[in-house]
PDB file of C-alpha atoms in Angstrom:
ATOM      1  CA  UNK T   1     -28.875   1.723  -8.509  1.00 63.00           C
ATOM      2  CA  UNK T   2     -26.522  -0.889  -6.521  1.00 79.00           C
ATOM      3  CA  UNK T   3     -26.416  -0.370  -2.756  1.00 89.00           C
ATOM      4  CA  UNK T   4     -23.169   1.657  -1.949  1.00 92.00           C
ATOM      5  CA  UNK T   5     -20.012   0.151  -0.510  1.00 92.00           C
ATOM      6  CA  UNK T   6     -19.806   0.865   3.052  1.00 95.00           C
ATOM      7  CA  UNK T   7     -16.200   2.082   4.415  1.00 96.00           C
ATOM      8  CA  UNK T   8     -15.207   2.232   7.761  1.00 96.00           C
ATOM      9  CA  UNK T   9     -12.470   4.755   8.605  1.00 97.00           C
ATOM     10  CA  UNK T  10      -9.882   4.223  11.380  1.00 97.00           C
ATOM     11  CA  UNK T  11      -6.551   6.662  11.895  1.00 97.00           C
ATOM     12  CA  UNK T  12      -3.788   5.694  13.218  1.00 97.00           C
ATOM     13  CA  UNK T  13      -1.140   7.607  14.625  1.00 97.00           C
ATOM     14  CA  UNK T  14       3.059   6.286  13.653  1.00 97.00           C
ATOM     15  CA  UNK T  15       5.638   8.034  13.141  1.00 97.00           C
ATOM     16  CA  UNK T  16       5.668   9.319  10.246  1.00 97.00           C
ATOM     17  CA  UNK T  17       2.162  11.050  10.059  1.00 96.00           C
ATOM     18  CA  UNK T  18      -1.365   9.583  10.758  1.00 97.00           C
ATOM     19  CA  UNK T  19      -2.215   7.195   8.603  1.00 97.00           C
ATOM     20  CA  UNK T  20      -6.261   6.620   6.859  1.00 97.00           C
ATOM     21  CA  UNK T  21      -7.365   3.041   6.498  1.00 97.00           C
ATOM     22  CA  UNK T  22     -10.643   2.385   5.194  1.00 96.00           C
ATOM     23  CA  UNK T  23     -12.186  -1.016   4.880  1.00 96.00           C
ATOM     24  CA  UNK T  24     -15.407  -2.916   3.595  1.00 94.00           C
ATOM     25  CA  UNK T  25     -17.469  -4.587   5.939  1.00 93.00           C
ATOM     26  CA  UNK T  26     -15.420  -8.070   5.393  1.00 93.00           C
ATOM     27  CA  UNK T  27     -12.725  -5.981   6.757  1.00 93.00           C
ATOM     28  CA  UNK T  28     -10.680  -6.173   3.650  1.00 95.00           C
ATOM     29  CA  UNK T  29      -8.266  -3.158   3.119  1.00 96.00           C
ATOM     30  CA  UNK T  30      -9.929  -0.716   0.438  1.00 95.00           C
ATOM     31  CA  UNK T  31      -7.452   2.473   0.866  1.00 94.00           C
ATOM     32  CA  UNK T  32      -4.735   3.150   3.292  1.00 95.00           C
ATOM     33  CA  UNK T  33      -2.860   6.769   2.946  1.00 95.00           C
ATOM     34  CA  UNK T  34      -1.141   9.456   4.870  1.00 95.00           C
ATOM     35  CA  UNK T  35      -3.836  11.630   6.517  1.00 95.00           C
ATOM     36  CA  UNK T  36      -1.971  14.646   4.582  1.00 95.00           C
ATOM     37  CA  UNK T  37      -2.909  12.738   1.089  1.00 93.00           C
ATOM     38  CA  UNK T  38      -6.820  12.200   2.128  1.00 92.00           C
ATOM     39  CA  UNK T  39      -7.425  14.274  -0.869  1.00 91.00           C
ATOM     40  CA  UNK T  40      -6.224  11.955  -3.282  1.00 89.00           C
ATOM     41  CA  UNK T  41      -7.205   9.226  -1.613  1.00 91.00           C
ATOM     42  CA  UNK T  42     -10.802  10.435  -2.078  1.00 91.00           C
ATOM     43  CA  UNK T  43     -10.308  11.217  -6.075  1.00 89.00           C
ATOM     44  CA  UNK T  44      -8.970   7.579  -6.304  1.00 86.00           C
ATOM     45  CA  UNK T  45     -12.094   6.177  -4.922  1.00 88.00           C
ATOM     46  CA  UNK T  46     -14.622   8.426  -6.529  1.00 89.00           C
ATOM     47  CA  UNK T  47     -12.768   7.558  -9.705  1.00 85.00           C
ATOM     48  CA  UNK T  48     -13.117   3.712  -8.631  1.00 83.00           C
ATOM     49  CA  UNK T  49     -16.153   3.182  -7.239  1.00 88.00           C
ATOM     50  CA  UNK T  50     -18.143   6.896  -8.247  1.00 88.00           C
ATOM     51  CA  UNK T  51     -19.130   9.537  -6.437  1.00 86.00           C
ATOM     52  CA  UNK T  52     -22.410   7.991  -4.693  1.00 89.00           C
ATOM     53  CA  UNK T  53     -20.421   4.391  -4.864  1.00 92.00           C
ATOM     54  CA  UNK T  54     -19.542   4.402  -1.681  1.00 94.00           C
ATOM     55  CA  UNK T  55     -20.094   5.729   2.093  1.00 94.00           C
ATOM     56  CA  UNK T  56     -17.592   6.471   4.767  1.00 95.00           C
ATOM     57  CA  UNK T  57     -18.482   5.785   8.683  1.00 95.00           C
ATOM     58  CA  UNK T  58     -16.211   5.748  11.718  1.00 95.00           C
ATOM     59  CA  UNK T  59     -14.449   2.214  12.670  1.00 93.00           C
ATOM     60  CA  UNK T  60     -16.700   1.154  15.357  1.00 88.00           C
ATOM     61  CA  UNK T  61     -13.689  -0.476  17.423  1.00 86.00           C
ATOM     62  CA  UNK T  62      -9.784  -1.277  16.342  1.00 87.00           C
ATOM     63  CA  UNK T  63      -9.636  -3.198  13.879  1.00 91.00           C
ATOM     64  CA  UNK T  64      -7.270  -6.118  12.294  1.00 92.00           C
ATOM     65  CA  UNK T  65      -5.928  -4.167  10.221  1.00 95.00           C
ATOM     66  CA  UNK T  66      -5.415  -0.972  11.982  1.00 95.00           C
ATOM     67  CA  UNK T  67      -3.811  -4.035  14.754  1.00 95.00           C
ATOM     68  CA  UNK T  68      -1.456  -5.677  12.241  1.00 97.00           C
ATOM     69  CA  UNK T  69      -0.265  -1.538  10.978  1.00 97.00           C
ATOM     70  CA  UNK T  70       0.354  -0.732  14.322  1.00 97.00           C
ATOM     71  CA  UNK T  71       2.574  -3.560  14.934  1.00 97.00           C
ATOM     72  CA  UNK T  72       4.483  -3.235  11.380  1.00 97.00           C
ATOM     73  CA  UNK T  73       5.474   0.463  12.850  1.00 97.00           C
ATOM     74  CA  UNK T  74       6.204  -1.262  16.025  1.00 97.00           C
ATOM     75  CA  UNK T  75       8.582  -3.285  14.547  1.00 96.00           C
ATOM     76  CA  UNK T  76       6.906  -6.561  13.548  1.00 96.00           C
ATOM     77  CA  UNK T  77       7.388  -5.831   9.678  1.00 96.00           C
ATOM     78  CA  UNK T  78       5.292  -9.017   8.742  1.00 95.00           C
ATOM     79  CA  UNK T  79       2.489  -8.315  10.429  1.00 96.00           C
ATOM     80  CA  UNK T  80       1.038  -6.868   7.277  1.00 96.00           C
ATOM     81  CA  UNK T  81       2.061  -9.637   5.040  1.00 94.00           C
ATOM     82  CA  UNK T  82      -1.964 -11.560   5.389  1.00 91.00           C
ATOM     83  CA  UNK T  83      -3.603  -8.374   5.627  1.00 96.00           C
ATOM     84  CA  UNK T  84      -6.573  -9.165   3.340  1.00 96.00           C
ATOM     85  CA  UNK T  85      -6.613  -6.736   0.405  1.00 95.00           C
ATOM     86  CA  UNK T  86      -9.893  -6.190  -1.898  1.00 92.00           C
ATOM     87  CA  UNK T  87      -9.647  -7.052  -5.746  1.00 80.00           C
ATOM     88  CA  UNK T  88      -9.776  -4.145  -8.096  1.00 83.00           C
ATOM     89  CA  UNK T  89      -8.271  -2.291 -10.443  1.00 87.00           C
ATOM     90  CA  UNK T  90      -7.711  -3.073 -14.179  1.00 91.00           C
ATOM     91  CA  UNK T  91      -6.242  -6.547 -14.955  1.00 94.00           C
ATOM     92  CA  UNK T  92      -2.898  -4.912 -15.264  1.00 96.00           C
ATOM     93  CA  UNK T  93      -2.721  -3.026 -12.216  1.00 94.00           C
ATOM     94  CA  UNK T  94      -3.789  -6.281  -9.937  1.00 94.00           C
ATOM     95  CA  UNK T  95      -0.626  -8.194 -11.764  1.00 96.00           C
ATOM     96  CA  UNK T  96       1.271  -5.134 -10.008  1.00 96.00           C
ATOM     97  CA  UNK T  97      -0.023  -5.103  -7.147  1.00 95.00           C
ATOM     98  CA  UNK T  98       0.110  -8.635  -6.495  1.00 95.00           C
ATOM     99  CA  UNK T  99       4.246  -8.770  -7.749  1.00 97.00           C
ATOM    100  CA  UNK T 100       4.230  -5.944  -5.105  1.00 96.00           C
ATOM    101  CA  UNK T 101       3.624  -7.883  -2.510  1.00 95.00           C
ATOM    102  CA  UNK T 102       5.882 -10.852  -3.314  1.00 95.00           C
ATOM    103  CA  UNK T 103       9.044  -8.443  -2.751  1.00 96.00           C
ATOM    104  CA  UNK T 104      10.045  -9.671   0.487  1.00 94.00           C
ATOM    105  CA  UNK T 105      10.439  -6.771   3.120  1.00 92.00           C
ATOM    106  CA  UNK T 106      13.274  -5.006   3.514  1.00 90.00           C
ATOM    107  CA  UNK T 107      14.424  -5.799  -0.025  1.00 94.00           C
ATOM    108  CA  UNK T 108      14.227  -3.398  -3.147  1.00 96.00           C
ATOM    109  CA  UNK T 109      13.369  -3.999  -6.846  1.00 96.00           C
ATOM    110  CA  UNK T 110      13.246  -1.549 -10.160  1.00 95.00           C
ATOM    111  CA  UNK T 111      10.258  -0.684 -11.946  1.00 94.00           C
ATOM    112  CA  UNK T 112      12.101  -2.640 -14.603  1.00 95.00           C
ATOM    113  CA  UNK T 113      13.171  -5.912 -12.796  1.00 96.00           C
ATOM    114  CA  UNK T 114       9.010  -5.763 -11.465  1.00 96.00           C
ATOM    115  CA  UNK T 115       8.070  -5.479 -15.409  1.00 96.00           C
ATOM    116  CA  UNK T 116      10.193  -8.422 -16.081  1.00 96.00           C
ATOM    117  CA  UNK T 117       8.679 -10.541 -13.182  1.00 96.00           C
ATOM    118  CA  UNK T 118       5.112  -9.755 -14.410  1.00 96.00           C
ATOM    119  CA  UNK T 119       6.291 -10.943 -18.061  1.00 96.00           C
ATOM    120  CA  UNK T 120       6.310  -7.524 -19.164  1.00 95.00           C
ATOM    121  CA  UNK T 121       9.467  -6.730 -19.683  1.00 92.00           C
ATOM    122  CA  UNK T 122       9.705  -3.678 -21.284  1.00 90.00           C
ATOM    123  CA  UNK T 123       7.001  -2.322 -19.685  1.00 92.00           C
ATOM    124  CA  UNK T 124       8.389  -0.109 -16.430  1.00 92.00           C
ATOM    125  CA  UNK T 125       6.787   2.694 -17.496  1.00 93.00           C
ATOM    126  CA  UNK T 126       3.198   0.855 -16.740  1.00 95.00           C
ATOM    127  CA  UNK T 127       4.323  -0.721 -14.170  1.00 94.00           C
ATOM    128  CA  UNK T 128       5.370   2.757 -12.549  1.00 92.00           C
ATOM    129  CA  UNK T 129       1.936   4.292 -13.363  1.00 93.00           C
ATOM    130  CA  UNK T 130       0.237   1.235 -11.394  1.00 93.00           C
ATOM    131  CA  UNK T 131       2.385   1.125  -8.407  1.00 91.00           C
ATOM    132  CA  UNK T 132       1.286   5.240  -8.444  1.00 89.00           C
ATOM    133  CA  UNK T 133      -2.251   4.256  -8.287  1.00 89.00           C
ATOM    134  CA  UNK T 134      -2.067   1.766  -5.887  1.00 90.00           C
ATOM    135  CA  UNK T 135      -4.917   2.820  -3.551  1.00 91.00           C
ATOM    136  CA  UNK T 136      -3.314   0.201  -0.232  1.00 94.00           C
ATOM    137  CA  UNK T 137       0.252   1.979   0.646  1.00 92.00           C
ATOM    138  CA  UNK T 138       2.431   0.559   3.109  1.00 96.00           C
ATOM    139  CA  UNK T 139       0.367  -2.658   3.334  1.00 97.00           C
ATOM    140  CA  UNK T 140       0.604  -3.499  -0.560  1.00 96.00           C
ATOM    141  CA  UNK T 141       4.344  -2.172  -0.510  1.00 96.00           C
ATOM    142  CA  UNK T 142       4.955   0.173  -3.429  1.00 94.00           C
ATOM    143  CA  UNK T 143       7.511   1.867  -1.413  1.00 95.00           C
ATOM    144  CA  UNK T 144       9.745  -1.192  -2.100  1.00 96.00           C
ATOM    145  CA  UNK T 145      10.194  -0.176  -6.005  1.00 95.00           C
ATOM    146  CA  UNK T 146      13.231   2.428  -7.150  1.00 94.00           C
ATOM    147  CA  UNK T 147      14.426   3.783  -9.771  1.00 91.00           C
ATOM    148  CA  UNK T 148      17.106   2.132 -12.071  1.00 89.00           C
ATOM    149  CA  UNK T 149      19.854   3.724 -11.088  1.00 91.00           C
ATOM    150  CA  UNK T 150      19.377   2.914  -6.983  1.00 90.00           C
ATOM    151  CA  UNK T 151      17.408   5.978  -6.316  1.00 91.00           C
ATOM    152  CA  UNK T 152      14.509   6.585  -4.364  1.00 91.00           C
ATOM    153  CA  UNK T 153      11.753   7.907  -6.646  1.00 87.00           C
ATOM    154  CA  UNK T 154       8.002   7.992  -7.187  1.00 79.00           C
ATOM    155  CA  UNK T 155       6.083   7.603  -3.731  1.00 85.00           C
ATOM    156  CA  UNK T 156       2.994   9.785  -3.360  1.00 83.00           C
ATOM    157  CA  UNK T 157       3.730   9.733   0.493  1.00 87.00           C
ATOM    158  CA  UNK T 158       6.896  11.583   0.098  1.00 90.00           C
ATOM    159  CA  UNK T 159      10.771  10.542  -0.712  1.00 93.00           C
ATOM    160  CA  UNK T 160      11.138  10.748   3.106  1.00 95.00           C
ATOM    161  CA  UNK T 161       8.250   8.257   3.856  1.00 96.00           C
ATOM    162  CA  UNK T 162       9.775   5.996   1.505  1.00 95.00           C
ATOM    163  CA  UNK T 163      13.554   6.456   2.896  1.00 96.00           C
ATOM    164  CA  UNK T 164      11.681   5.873   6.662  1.00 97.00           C
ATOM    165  CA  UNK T 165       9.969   2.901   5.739  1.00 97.00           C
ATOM    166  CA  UNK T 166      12.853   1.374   3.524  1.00 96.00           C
ATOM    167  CA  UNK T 167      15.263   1.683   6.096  1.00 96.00           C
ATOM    168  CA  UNK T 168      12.432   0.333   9.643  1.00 97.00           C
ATOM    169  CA  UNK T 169      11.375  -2.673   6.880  1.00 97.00           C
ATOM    170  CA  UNK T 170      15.739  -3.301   6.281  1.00 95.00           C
ATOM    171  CA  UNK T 171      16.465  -2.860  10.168  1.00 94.00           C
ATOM    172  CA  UNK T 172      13.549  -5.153  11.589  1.00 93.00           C
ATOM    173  CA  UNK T 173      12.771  -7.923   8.521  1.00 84.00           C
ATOM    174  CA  UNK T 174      13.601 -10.742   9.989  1.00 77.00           C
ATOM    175  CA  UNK T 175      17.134 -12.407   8.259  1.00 73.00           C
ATOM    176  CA  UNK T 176      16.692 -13.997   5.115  1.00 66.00           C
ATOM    177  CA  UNK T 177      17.140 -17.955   5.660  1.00 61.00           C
ATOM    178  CA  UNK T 178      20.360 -19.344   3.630  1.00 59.00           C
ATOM    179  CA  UNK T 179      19.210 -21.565   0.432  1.00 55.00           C
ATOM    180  CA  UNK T 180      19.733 -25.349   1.183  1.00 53.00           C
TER     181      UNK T 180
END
């Protein structure tokens, strides 16, 4: 039987609720969630990495990434944007994930218009179910996707989370440069 994954847990308080990050021990970002969605943060590992894949531990000191969170709710939106982020996931979901991060902050897209960048057009639907499963909120920004109409739909941390973080990301990104 493989060795299990070791995960160090760090909480940080902001203010919307304290959040959960967990991280391997190359300090890569393996779950961040609201402490109120631990829950399903747990099912979404057990489901990833099985029930004995993994171990949990407290973070021995602050880390980077709990550092570079604290600053995004600070007000330093980008200082998530390196924020090293393990691979996994199907094929499919990584493509999401990865488009996810490319929408700059403080901007919106539709699960439609994130389909079409991934050369899926057609394919919201999937794309909707992956940015659901995404296991690194906030940090891999799923938050930044809405419905087709302009609405605010489908975060698991709560319409309100979304709304908060929509409008901190809108009021602190810095200005978008003018094309040349």
């Amino acid at each position: 039987m493989a060795e299990p994954l070791h995960l160090s847990v760090e909480r940080l308080a902001t203010p919307l609720g304290e959040l959960v990050i967990l991280a391997d021990e190359a300090g890569r970002l393996r779950a961040v969630d609201w402490t109120d969605h631990e829950p399903r943060m747990m099912r979404l590992l057990r489901g990833h990495y099985g029930a004995g894949g993994f171990t949990l531990a407290p973070a021995r000191a602050p880390s980077a990434a709990g550092s570079a969170l604290a600053r995004y709710f600070a007000g330093d939106v980008a200082a998530i944007d390196g924020l090293p982020v393990a691979d996994f996931g199907t094929a499919f979901q990584r493509t999401v994930w990865s488009a996810l991060r490319a929408i700059p902050c403080g901007e919106t897209v539709t699960y439609g218009a994130l389909a079409r960048r991934i050369g899926r057009d057609g394919a919201a639907r999937a794309v909707g179910l992956a940015n659901g499963t995404n296991p690194v909120g906030v940090v891999v920004p799923c938050h930044r996707v809405i419905g087709s109409d302009g609405s605010l739909t489908g975060y698991g941390g709560g319409i309100e989370r979304k709304r908060w973080l929509l409008a901190h990301e809108r009021r602190e990104a810095p200005p978008a440069r003018p094309s040349s």
